[in-house]
PDB file of C-alpha atoms in Angstrom:
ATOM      1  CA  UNK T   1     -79.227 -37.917   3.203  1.00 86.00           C
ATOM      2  CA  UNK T   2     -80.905 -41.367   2.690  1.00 94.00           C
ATOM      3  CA  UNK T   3     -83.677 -40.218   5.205  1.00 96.00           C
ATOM      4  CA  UNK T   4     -81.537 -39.342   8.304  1.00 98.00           C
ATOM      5  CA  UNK T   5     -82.593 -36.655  10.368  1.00 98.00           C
ATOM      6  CA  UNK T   6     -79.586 -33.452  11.122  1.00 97.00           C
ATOM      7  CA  UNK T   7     -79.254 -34.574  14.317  1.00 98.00           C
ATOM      8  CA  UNK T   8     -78.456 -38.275  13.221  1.00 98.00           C
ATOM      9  CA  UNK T   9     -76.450 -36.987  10.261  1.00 98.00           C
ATOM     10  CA  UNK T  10     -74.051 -34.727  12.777  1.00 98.00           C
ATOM     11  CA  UNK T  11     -73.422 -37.713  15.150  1.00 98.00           C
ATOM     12  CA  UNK T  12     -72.890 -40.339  12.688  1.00 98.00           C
ATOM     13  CA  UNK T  13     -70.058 -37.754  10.678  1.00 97.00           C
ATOM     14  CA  UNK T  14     -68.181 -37.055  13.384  1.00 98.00           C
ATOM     15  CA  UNK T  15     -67.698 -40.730  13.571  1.00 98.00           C
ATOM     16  CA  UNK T  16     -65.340 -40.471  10.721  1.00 98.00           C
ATOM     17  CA  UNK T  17     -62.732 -43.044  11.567  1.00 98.00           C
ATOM     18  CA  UNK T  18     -62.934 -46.551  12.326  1.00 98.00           C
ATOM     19  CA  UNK T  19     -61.434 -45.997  15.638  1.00 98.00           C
ATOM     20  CA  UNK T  20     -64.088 -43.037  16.652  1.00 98.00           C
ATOM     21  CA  UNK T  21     -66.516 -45.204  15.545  1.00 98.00           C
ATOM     22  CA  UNK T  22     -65.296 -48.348  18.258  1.00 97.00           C
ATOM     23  CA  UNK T  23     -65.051 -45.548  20.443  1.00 97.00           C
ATOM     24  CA  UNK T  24     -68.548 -44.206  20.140  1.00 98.00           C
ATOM     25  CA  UNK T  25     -70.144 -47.784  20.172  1.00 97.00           C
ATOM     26  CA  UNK T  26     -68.322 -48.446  23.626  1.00 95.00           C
ATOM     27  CA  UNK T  27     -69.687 -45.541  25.146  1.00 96.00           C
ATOM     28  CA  UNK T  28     -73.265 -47.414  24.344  1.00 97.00           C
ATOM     29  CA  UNK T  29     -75.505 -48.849  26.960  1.00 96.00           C
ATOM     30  CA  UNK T  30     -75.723 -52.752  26.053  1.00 95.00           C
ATOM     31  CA  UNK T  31     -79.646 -53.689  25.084  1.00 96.00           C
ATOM     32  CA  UNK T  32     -80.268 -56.535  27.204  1.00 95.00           C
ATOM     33  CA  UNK T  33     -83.297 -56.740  25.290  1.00 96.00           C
ATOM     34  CA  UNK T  34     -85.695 -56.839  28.490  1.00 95.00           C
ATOM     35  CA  UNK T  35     -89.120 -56.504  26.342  1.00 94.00           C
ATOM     36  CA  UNK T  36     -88.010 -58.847  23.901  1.00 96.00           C
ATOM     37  CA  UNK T  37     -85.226 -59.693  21.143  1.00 97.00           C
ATOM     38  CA  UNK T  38     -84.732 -56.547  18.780  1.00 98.00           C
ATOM     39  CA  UNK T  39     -82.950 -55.733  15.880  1.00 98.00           C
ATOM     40  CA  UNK T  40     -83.070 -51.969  15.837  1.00 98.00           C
ATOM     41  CA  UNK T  41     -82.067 -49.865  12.941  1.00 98.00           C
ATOM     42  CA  UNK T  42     -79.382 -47.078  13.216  1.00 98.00           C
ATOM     43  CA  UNK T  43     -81.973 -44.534  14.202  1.00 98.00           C
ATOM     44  CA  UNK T  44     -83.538 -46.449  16.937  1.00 98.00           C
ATOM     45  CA  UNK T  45     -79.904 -47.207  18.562  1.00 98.00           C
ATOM     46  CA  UNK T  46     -78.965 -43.662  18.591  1.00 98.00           C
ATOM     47  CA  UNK T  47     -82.753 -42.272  20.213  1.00 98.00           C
ATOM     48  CA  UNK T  48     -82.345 -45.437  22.975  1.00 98.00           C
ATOM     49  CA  UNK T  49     -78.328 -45.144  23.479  1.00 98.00           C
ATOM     50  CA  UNK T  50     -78.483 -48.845  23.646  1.00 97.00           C
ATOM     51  CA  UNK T  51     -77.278 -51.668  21.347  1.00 97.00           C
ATOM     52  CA  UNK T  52     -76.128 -55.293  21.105  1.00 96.00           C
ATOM     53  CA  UNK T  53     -73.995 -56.705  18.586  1.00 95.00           C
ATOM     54  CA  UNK T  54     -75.860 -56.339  15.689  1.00 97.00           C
ATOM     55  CA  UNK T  55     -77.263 -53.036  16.199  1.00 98.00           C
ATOM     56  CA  UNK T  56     -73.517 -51.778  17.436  1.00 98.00           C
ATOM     57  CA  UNK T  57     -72.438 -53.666  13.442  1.00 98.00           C
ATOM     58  CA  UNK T  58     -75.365 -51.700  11.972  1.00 98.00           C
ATOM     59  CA  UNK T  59     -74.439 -48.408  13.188  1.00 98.00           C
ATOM     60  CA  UNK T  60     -70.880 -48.837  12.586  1.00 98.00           C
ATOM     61  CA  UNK T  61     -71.894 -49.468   8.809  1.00 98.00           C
ATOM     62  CA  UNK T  62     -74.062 -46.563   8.526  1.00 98.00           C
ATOM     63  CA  UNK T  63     -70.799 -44.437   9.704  1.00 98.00           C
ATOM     64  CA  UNK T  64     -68.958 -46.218   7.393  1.00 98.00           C
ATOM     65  CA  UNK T  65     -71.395 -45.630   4.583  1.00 98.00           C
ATOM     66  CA  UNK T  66     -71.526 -41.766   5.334  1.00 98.00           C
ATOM     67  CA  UNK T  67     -67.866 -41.911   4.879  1.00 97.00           C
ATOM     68  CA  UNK T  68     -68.160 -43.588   1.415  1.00 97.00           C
ATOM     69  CA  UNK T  69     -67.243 -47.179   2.491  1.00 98.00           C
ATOM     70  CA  UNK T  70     -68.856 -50.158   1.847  1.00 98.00           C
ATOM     71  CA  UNK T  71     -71.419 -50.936   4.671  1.00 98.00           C
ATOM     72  CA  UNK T  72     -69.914 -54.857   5.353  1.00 98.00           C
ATOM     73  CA  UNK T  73     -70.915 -56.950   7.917  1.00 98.00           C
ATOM     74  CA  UNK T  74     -69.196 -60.384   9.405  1.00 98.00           C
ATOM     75  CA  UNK T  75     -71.281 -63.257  10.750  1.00 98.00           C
ATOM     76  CA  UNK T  76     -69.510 -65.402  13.342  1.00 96.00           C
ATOM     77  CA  UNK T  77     -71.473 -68.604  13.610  1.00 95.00           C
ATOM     78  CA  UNK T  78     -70.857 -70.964  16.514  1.00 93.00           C
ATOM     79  CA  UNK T  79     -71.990 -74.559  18.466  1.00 91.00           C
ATOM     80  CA  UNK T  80     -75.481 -73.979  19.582  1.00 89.00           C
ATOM     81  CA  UNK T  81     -74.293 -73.613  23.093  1.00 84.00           C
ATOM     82  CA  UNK T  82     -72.555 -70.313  22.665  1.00 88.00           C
ATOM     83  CA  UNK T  83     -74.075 -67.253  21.341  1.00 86.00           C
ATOM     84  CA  UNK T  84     -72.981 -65.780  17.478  1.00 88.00           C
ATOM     85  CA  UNK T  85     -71.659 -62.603  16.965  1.00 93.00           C
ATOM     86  CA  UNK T  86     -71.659 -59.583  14.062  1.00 97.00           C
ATOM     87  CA  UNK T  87     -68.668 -57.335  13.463  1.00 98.00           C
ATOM     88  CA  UNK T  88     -68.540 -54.666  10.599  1.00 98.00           C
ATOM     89  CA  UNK T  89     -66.068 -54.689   8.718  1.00 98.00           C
ATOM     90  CA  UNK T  90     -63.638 -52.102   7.011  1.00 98.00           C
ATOM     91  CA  UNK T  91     -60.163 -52.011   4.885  1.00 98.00           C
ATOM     92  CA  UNK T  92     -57.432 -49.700   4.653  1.00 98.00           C
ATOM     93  CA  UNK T  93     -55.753 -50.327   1.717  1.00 97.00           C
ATOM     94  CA  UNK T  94     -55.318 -53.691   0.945  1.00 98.00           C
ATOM     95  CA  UNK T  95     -55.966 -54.638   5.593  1.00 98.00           C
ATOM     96  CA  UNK T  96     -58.826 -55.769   6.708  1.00 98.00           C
ATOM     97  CA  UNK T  97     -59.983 -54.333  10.300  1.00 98.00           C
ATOM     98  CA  UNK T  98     -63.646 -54.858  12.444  1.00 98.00           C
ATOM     99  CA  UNK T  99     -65.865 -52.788  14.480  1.00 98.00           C
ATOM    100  CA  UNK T 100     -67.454 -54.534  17.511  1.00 97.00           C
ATOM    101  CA  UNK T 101     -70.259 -53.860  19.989  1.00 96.00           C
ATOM    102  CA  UNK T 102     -69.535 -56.702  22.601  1.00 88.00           C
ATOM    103  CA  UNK T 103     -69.868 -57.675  26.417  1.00 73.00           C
ATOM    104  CA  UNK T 104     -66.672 -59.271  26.086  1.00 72.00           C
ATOM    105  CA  UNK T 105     -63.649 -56.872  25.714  1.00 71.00           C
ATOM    106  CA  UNK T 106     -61.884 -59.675  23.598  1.00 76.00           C
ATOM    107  CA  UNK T 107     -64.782 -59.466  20.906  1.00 85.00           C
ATOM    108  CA  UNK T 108     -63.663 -55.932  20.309  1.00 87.00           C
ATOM    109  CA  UNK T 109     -61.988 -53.759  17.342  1.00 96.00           C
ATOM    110  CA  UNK T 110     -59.537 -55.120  15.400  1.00 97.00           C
ATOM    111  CA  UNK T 111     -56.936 -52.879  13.790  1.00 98.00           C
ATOM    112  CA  UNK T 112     -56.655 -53.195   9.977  1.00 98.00           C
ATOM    113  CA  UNK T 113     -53.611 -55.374   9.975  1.00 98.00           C
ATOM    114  CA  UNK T 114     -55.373 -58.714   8.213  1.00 98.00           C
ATOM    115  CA  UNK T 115     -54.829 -59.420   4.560  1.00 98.00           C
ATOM    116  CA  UNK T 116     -57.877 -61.276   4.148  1.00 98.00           C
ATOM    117  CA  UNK T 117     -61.122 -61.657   5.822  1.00 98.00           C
ATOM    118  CA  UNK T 118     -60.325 -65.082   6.619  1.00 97.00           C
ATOM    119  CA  UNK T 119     -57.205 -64.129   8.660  1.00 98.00           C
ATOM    120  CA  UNK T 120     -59.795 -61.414  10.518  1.00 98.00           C
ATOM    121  CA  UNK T 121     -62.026 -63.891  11.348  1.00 97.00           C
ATOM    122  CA  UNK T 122     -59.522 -66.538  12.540  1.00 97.00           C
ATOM    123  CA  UNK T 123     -58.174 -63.694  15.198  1.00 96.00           C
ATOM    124  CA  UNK T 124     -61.412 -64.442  17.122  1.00 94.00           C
ATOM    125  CA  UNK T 125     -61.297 -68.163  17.319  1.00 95.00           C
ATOM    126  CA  UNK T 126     -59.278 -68.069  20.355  1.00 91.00           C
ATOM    127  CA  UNK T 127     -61.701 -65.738  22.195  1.00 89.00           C
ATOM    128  CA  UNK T 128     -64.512 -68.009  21.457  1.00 88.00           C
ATOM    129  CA  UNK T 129     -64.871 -71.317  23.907  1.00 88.00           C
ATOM    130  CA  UNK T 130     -66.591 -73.208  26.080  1.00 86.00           C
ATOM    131  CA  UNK T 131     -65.526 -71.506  30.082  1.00 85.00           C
ATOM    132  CA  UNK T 132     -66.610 -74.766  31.481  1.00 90.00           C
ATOM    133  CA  UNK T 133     -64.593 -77.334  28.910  1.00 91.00           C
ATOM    134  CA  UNK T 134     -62.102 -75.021  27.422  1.00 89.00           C
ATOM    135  CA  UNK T 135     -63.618 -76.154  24.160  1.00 90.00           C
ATOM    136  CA  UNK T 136     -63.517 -73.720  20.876  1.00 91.00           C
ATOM    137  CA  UNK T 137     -67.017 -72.873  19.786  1.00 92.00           C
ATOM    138  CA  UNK T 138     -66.347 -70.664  16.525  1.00 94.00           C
ATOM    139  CA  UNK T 139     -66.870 -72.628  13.747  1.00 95.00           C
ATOM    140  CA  UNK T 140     -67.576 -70.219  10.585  1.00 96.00           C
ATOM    141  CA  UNK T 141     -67.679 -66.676   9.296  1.00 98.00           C
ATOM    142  CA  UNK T 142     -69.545 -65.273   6.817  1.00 98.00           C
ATOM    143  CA  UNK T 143     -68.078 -63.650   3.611  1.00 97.00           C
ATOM    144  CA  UNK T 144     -68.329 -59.731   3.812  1.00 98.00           C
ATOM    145  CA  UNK T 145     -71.482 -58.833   3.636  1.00 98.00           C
ATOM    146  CA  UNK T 146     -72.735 -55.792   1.776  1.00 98.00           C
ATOM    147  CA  UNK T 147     -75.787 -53.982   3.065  1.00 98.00           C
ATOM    148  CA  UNK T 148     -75.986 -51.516  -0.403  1.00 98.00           C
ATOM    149  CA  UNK T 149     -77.734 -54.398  -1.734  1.00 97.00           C
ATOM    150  CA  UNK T 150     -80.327 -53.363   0.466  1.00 98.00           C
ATOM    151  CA  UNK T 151     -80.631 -50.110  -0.356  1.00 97.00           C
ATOM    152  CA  UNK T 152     -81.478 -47.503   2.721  1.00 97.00           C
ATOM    153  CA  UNK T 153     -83.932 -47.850   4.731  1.00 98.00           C
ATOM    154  CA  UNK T 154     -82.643 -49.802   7.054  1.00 98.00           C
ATOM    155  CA  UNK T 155     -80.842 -46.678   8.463  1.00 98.00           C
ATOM    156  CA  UNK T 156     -84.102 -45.350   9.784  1.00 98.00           C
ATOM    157  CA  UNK T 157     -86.527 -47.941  10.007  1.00 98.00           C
ATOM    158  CA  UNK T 158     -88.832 -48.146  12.838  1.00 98.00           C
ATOM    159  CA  UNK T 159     -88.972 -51.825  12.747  1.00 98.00           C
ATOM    160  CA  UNK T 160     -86.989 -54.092  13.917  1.00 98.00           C
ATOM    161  CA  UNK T 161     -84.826 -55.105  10.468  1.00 98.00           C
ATOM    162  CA  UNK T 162     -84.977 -59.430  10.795  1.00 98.00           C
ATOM    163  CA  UNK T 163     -85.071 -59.564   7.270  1.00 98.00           C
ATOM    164  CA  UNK T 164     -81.173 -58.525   7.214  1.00 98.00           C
ATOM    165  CA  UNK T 165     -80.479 -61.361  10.327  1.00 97.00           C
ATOM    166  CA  UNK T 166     -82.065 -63.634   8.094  1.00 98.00           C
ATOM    167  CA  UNK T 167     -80.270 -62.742   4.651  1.00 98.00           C
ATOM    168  CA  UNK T 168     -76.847 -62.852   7.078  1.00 98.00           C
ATOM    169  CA  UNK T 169     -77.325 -65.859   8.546  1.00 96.00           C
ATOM    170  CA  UNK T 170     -78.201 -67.456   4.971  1.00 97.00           C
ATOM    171  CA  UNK T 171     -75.313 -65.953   3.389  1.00 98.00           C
ATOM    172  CA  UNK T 172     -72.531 -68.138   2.578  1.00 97.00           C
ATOM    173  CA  UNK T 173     -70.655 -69.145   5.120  1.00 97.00           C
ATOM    174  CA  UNK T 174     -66.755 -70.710   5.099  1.00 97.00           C
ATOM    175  CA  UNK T 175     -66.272 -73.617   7.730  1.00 96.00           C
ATOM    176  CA  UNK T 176     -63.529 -73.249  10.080  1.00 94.00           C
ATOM    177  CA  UNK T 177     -63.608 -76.345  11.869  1.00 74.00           C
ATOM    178  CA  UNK T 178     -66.652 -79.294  11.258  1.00 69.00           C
ATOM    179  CA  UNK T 179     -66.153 -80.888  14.782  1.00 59.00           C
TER     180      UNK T 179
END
C-alpha cells in the first residue's frame, strides 16, 4: 500500500488516532540536522527515529492518510528572526485539531476543539515571540494543505522531498498581523 514496506505499514496503523499519533512523534529523537538541512520522507524518519517539524507533519499525514483522512499540512510563517513551523492537520466533525513535532512543548497537539483553521492557527500566536523583546513573531498560516495532490511517493522517497517545502511555502497564505 502506496509502496510502504510491512514493517512501515504495521507502525504507521497502529497510529490510528490523532492522539497516538502526537504520542508516537514525541517519542522521536529531534534531527538536529548535523550533516545538513533535510526534509526526509516518512520512510526515512521511521529507519533514523529522528525528525523535525516537517518530517514529524509528514509522518503524521501519512498516518492520517492510512486512516482515510486527508493528508493536510499548516504552514506557520514568521519575522525572519524566528524560525517557521509545520503542523498537520485533522478534523473531527466539523473541529479542527494539529499534530506537532516541536522542541517547544507549547508548539504541540492541539485537541480538535477549533471551528476553523483560522481559530487553530491563532491558538499559536501567543507561543510565538521574540524571548528577548517579548515581541509576537507569527504573522501568517497557510490554508490546509493537501498532499493527495501529490500523489505517493513522497511516503517513501529516498530524497529529501524540497519540492513539497517549496509548494508550502508558495501556497497561499492569510496575514495575521502586517507589522
Amino acid at each position: 500500500m502506496f509502496g510502504l514496506t510491512d514493517k512501515e505499514l504495521k507502525i504507521l496503523r497502529v497510529l490510528n488516532t490523532p492522539v497516538k499519533i502526537q504520542n508516537f512523534l514525541d517519542t522521536l529523537l529531534i534531527n538536529y540536522e548535523e550533516k545538513g538541512e533535510t526534509l526526509m520522507s516518512p520512510r526515512r524518519v521511521l529507519r533514523t527515529n529522528k525528525a523535525h517539524c516537517s518530517e514529524g507533519a509528514l509522518l503524521a499525514a501519512a498516518a492520517l492518510l492510512l486512516q482515510g483522512r486527508p493528508p493536510l499540512l499548516m504552514d506557520f510563517k514568521t519575522v525572519s528572526s524566528d524560525e517557521s513551523h509545520v503542523v498537520t492537520l485533522f478534523k473531527e466533525g466539523r473541529h479542527w485539531g494539529a499534530i506537532s513535532k516541536t522542541n517547544h512543548g507549547i508548539l504541540r497537539y492541539r485537541d480538535a476543539i477549533y471551528q476553523t483553521p483560522r481559530e487553530l492557527a491563532l491558538s499559536y500566536f501567543n507561543e510565538y515571540f521574540d524571548f528577548v523583546t517579548g515581541a509576537k513573531t507569527l504573522r501568517a498560516y497557510s490554508q490546509p494543505f493537501n498532499l493527495n495532490k501529490f500523489g505517493h511517493d513522497w511516503l517513501t522517497s529516498e530524497r529529501d522531498l524540497w519540492f513539497l517545502d517549496k509548494a508550502l511555502t508558495k501556497s497561499p497564505h492569510l496575514k495575521i498581523l502586517t507589522l
